[in-house]
XYZ file of C-alpha atoms in Angstrom:
404
model
C -44.687 -21.631 -9.909
C -41.196 -23.161 -8.878
C -41.336 -25.801 -11.504
C -41.908 -22.940 -13.992
C -38.616 -21.297 -12.156
C -36.515 -24.391 -12.562
C -37.750 -25.215 -16.221
C -36.522 -20.728 -16.745
C -32.900 -21.442 -15.595
C -32.438 -24.533 -17.449
C -33.164 -22.789 -20.353
C -31.546 -20.137 -19.624
C -28.479 -21.897 -19.499
C -29.185 -23.444 -22.472
C -29.021 -20.368 -24.279
C -25.916 -19.598 -22.421
C -23.861 -22.010 -22.782
C -24.717 -21.502 -26.879
C -23.430 -18.241 -27.237
C -20.430 -19.526 -25.306
C -21.302 -16.755 -22.442
C -20.540 -18.010 -18.770
C -22.485 -15.837 -16.015
C -22.011 -15.623 -12.750
C -24.438 -13.602 -10.161
C -22.642 -12.724 -6.852
C -24.115 -10.896 -3.976
C -20.680 -9.386 -2.318
C -20.396 -7.178 0.904
C -16.914 -5.698 1.689
C -15.412 -3.040 4.067
C -12.642 -1.136 3.992
C -9.871 0.657 6.378
C -8.216 2.439 2.954
C -5.570 5.347 3.839
C -6.702 8.216 2.193
C -4.230 10.214 3.115
C -3.228 12.240 -0.531
C 0.125 13.518 0.513
C 1.296 10.136 0.903
C 2.494 10.089 -2.585
C 5.259 9.622 -5.268
C 6.849 12.827 -4.539
C 7.886 11.388 -1.052
C 10.051 9.232 -3.131
C 12.272 12.565 -3.475
C 12.293 12.742 0.356
C 13.159 9.263 0.508
C 10.286 8.428 2.546
C 9.455 4.539 2.875
C 5.641 3.486 1.275
C 3.237 0.764 2.749
C 1.306 -1.446 0.414
C -2.185 -0.237 0.652
C -4.902 -3.244 0.824
C -7.487 -2.478 -2.177
C -11.456 -3.125 -1.708
C -12.541 -5.280 -3.537
C -15.768 -4.171 -4.537
C -19.086 -6.168 -6.230
C -21.428 -4.510 -8.156
C -23.060 -7.580 -8.841
C -26.565 -8.811 -7.480
C -28.432 -11.621 -7.198
C -31.304 -11.092 -9.893
C -34.476 -12.752 -9.322
C -35.693 -14.431 -12.407
C -39.328 -14.853 -13.497
C -40.355 -16.360 -16.679
C -40.460 -12.790 -18.064
C -37.501 -11.843 -16.729
C -35.861 -15.052 -18.416
C -37.493 -13.994 -21.909
C -35.502 -10.796 -21.556
C -32.173 -12.417 -20.750
C -32.325 -14.228 -24.206
C -33.094 -11.143 -26.055
C -30.718 -8.932 -24.735
C -27.994 -12.231 -25.245
C -29.090 -12.307 -28.903
C -29.643 -8.485 -29.437
C -25.956 -8.975 -28.370
C -24.704 -11.495 -30.485
C -26.386 -10.283 -33.202
C -24.967 -6.907 -33.029
C -21.338 -7.839 -33.610
C -20.211 -8.553 -29.906
C -17.838 -11.334 -29.141
C -18.763 -14.298 -26.419
C -15.788 -11.866 -24.813
C -17.700 -8.943 -24.933
C -20.923 -9.960 -23.524
C -18.505 -11.529 -20.568
C -17.312 -7.944 -19.723
C -20.446 -5.949 -20.284
C -22.500 -8.554 -18.111
C -19.710 -8.046 -15.450
C -19.483 -4.559 -15.185
C -23.551 -3.813 -15.110
C -25.199 -7.221 -14.231
C -28.359 -5.604 -14.737
C -28.146 -4.981 -18.555
C -29.613 -8.349 -18.526
C -33.108 -7.565 -17.815
C -32.694 -4.465 -19.868
C -35.880 -3.914 -22.607
C -33.949 -4.506 -25.684
C -36.479 -2.188 -28.202
C -36.789 0.258 -25.178
C -33.199 0.206 -23.495
C -30.553 -1.101 -25.782
C -31.100 -0.597 -29.411
C -32.136 2.985 -29.387
C -28.360 4.133 -27.389
C -26.422 1.919 -30.216
C -28.690 3.172 -32.989
C -27.283 6.740 -31.963
C -23.929 6.168 -31.612
C -24.235 4.320 -35.088
C -26.052 8.087 -36.393
C -23.319 9.729 -34.659
C -20.771 7.705 -37.270
C -18.831 4.719 -35.419
C -19.281 1.428 -36.567
C -20.181 -1.374 -34.977
C -17.533 -2.725 -34.306
C -15.936 0.300 -32.739
C -19.600 0.610 -30.963
C -18.542 -3.114 -29.546
C -15.605 -1.673 -27.947
C -16.857 1.472 -26.913
C -19.572 0.217 -24.745
C -17.640 -2.620 -22.949
C -15.356 -0.048 -21.500
C -18.230 2.338 -20.773
C -21.580 -0.076 -20.962
C -23.783 2.629 -18.930
C -23.877 5.044 -22.282
C -26.796 2.063 -22.544
C -28.488 2.805 -19.444
C -27.462 6.404 -20.035
C -30.476 8.903 -21.565
C -29.918 10.293 -25.076
C -31.905 13.190 -24.984
C -30.524 14.288 -21.354
C -26.842 13.084 -21.230
C -25.477 11.316 -24.281
C -26.686 13.993 -27.552
C -26.313 17.340 -25.527
C -22.671 15.726 -24.246
C -21.669 14.961 -27.438
C -22.624 18.343 -29.229
C -20.660 20.633 -25.931
C -17.381 17.366 -26.738
C -17.629 18.288 -30.718
C -17.853 21.978 -30.113
C -14.978 22.571 -28.081
C -13.019 19.802 -30.387
C -14.063 21.601 -33.678
C -14.939 18.753 -35.206
C -17.518 15.250 -34.943
C -14.770 13.870 -36.089
C -12.217 14.985 -33.161
C -15.296 14.328 -30.514
C -15.635 10.639 -32.112
C -11.450 10.340 -31.764
C -11.343 11.492 -28.184
C -14.942 9.473 -26.759
C -12.881 6.289 -29.007
C -10.061 6.724 -26.428
C -11.877 7.593 -23.327
C -15.337 6.503 -23.526
C -15.815 7.065 -19.666
C -16.279 10.443 -20.490
C -19.809 9.990 -22.523
C -21.000 9.845 -18.553
C -19.922 13.211 -18.001
C -22.244 16.384 -18.144
C -19.287 17.667 -21.085
C -19.906 21.375 -20.761
C -19.478 21.985 -17.685
C -16.911 19.801 -17.307
C -14.965 21.041 -19.712
C -14.489 24.403 -18.071
C -13.680 23.153 -14.888
C -11.441 20.968 -16.680
C -10.317 23.981 -19.046
C -9.455 26.219 -15.621
C -7.340 23.953 -13.697
C -5.342 23.395 -16.934
C -4.531 27.187 -17.034
C -3.928 27.199 -12.820
C -1.192 24.584 -13.443
C 0.564 26.379 -15.810
C -1.060 24.999 -19.654
C -0.404 27.637 -22.394
C -3.591 28.584 -23.674
C -2.542 27.220 -26.885
C -1.875 23.773 -25.921
C -5.261 23.134 -23.778
C -7.010 21.672 -26.458
C -4.192 19.363 -27.408
C -3.665 18.208 -23.835
C -7.502 17.260 -23.827
C -7.739 16.111 -27.225
C -4.824 13.645 -26.298
C -5.632 12.542 -22.771
C -9.607 13.033 -22.162
C -9.844 10.511 -19.804
C -8.521 13.859 -17.479
C -12.418 15.001 -17.797
C -13.652 12.372 -15.742
C -11.637 13.433 -12.988
C -12.756 15.724 -9.845
C -10.728 19.237 -10.582
C -8.834 19.307 -6.673
C -7.459 16.205 -7.330
C -6.822 17.217 -10.946
C -5.107 19.854 -9.539
C -3.142 18.531 -6.749
C -1.412 15.679 -9.273
C -0.639 19.352 -11.401
C 1.087 20.694 -8.433
C 2.866 17.201 -7.079
C 4.252 16.536 -10.930
C 5.638 20.463 -11.381
C 7.640 20.054 -7.648
C 8.787 16.526 -9.356
C 10.772 18.380 -12.056
C 8.543 17.678 -14.621
C 8.250 21.023 -17.273
C 4.248 21.242 -17.829
C 4.508 22.012 -21.301
C 6.355 18.486 -22.194
C 4.988 15.471 -23.799
C 6.105 13.538 -20.597
C 3.767 16.113 -18.440
C 0.639 15.211 -20.058
C 1.615 11.586 -19.408
C 2.219 11.735 -16.210
C -0.818 13.925 -15.121
C -2.911 10.889 -16.675
C -1.732 8.530 -15.168
C -1.275 9.932 -11.569
C -5.292 11.565 -11.875
C -6.226 8.272 -13.242
C -4.593 5.751 -10.471
C -6.097 5.634 -7.615
C -3.662 6.600 -4.481
C -3.741 2.617 -3.640
C -3.267 1.503 -6.814
C -0.164 3.642 -7.906
C 1.038 2.326 -3.964
C 1.062 -1.046 -5.260
C 2.679 0.033 -8.816
C 5.700 1.913 -6.808
C 6.140 -1.563 -4.211
C 6.053 -3.546 -7.347
C 8.968 -1.753 -8.668
C 10.582 -2.370 -5.089
C 9.540 -6.099 -5.246
C 11.685 -6.062 -8.439
C 15.431 -4.592 -6.869
C 14.615 -0.946 -7.795
C 15.751 2.245 -5.683
C 13.427 4.824 -4.987
C 15.168 7.101 -7.282
C 14.814 4.205 -9.924
C 11.301 4.551 -10.321
C 11.241 8.072 -9.833
C 13.634 8.212 -13.319
C 11.407 5.635 -14.376
C 7.865 7.985 -14.368
C 10.268 10.771 -15.249
C 10.986 9.444 -18.140
C 8.546 7.216 -19.310
C 5.267 7.570 -16.831
C 2.952 5.541 -18.728
C 5.054 2.126 -16.762
C 2.455 2.814 -13.594
C -0.299 1.778 -16.188
C 0.860 -1.826 -16.574
C -0.562 -4.312 -14.155
C 1.909 -5.568 -11.751
C 1.952 -8.759 -13.173
C 3.407 -7.605 -16.241
C 5.820 -5.450 -14.458
C 7.187 -8.299 -12.572
C 7.566 -10.481 -15.994
C 9.241 -7.960 -18.372
C 12.245 -7.012 -15.649
C 12.520 -10.536 -14.390
C 13.097 -10.713 -18.121
C 15.370 -8.455 -18.657
C 17.255 -8.833 -15.736
C 17.342 -12.571 -14.943
C 17.263 -13.643 -19.136
C 19.209 -10.392 -20.753
C 21.285 -9.636 -17.866
C 20.482 -5.887 -17.581
C 21.038 -4.303 -14.661
C 18.180 -1.768 -13.362
C 20.347 0.875 -13.718
C 20.217 0.899 -17.315
C 16.405 -0.157 -16.745
C 15.635 3.414 -14.905
C 17.651 4.822 -17.689
C 15.561 3.508 -21.016
C 12.505 2.362 -19.686
C 11.179 2.544 -22.793
C 12.340 -1.724 -23.158
C 9.842 -2.113 -20.423
C 7.105 -0.733 -22.422
C 7.626 -3.070 -25.233
C 5.813 -6.364 -25.008
C 6.973 -9.391 -23.896
C 5.520 -12.038 -25.414
C 4.363 -10.464 -28.919
C 7.843 -8.319 -29.546
C 11.039 -9.028 -26.668
C 11.320 -12.647 -26.670
C 10.228 -13.281 -30.231
C 13.234 -11.308 -31.408
C 15.434 -12.301 -28.396
C 15.210 -15.448 -29.819
C 15.559 -15.111 -32.708
C 18.880 -13.472 -32.237
C 19.731 -16.590 -29.610
C 19.399 -18.537 -32.409
C 21.064 -16.635 -34.509
C 24.336 -16.755 -32.093
C 24.000 -20.164 -31.462
C 24.256 -21.192 -35.568
C 27.697 -18.707 -35.499
C 25.592 -16.216 -38.175
C 26.179 -13.325 -35.710
C 29.413 -13.246 -33.671
C 29.347 -9.729 -32.050
C 25.902 -7.966 -30.923
C 24.996 -4.307 -30.939
C 22.229 -2.857 -28.520
C 19.119 -4.246 -27.011
C 17.616 -0.743 -28.745
C 18.560 -1.679 -32.433
C 16.659 -5.284 -31.560
C 13.385 -4.024 -30.316
C 13.054 -0.127 -31.402
C 13.304 -1.223 -35.174
C 9.978 -1.873 -37.160
C 9.004 -5.126 -37.668
C 10.067 -4.971 -41.827
C 13.159 -4.054 -40.700
C 13.501 -6.550 -38.108
C 12.000 -9.073 -40.443
C 14.666 -8.129 -43.192
C 17.530 -7.826 -40.717
C 17.560 -10.689 -39.110
C 14.458 -13.424 -40.067
C 13.645 -13.005 -44.255
C 17.998 -12.720 -45.190
C 18.752 -15.974 -43.511
C 15.332 -17.990 -43.547
C 16.380 -20.441 -46.199
C 19.825 -20.850 -43.537
C 18.224 -21.333 -40.553
C 14.461 -22.836 -40.997
C 13.864 -23.041 -37.047
C 13.914 -18.163 -37.015
C 10.328 -17.942 -38.588
C 8.938 -20.245 -35.273
C 11.426 -18.427 -32.906
C 9.754 -14.876 -34.685
C 6.561 -16.548 -34.011
C 7.431 -17.058 -30.349
C 7.205 -20.658 -30.450
C 10.482 -21.282 -30.093
C 11.670 -19.780 -26.216
C 15.199 -19.822 -24.385
C 15.802 -21.445 -20.735
C 19.125 -19.309 -21.334
C 19.979 -16.413 -23.564
C 23.842 -16.414 -23.846
C 24.513 -13.646 -26.192
C 25.755 -10.733 -24.724
C 24.019 -7.212 -25.523
C 26.723 -4.369 -25.563
C 25.376 -2.778 -22.773
C 26.162 -6.096 -21.233
C 29.416 -6.102 -22.072
C 29.896 -2.540 -21.055
C 28.684 -2.951 -18.182
C 31.327 -6.038 -17.737
C 34.441 -3.892 -19.009
C 33.612 -1.257 -16.278
C 33.791 -3.051 -13.421
C 37.730 -4.248 -14.154
C 38.353 0.323 -14.732
C 37.645 3.054 -13.709
C 35.742 4.577 -15.992
C 32.451 4.899 -15.751
C 30.669 3.128 -18.389
C 28.136 6.178 -20.411
C 24.402 4.361 -20.483
C 23.484 3.015 -23.778
């Protein structure tokens, strides 16, 4: 029996290597003493209170799978099933990391019917893989008792199959809830916090993730945001509501602490949140990297960034660095002698930026294309943005510089 198991494990490892899929089975147990005081929140920024950095529990749902010869063949069938239906190696890794017990699932009885059901609704194979990678629990749910009733309720509320599908693509997690009951509770909470009846449908369509949030938490978040000064009918309120509803208290604290560690005052952090609440969705590493680039490389002040937090939403690798590198090349070659505002560089479309700064000078400056592709980076960006020039001038004069 032991020899058979060794042989099975060896075959399994070979199969997994062939699909570039690395699966690690880990058995962990942990505990945590996380503070659950809901009163410690963003509202405290207005009161100037300090926040401690809450440690998040490390929770692993992975369990050791006892593999016999029968289960080994199941694992191979499962991997083959996902691969044959367009799942990449990375997507398979993610699925199994989130739900290891999928490896022991029956393809014909459990997996195939769920995928067929999603496709029967109208989702493409590519959309199915993306949805399932976010919410693999769909594969373990009952079609008759959960998925079909949920989709029917969502379709009735949203007004059409297309709108229901759009909501699921935005937030696949909602497919695990009893939608009819959840929708009723969510609508009640939105009415209680002051969302006009005419805006309730649009609110849920654009932020369907709130259907997964506990009604009591939603109510607390709504009241908290109103106290901070959000207008409940504004798009910013919807974004802030989603951010604070979805993020746990400890995660929100970590975001706030990250901004503080980068030198922002509590007032500046509050302003960032008011103007661009989605800044709180970024990872701590991303926040540090993009703030460091703006402050250390482009010499923008934190105060300016807090007034224009939309800059924090631009991708550092795909937009900020490539475009700034293009501008540095043009500046260093003397082609551009005076720089405009950062918004004139980062906020224009790809087409307009290419035409204005790359295509126009490409023959004269061949390295522009490499800079635009992100292949050319600089230790120092020596051009001076108009915002930086204004700040420098204001230090030597009394009139307060107007924010760009």
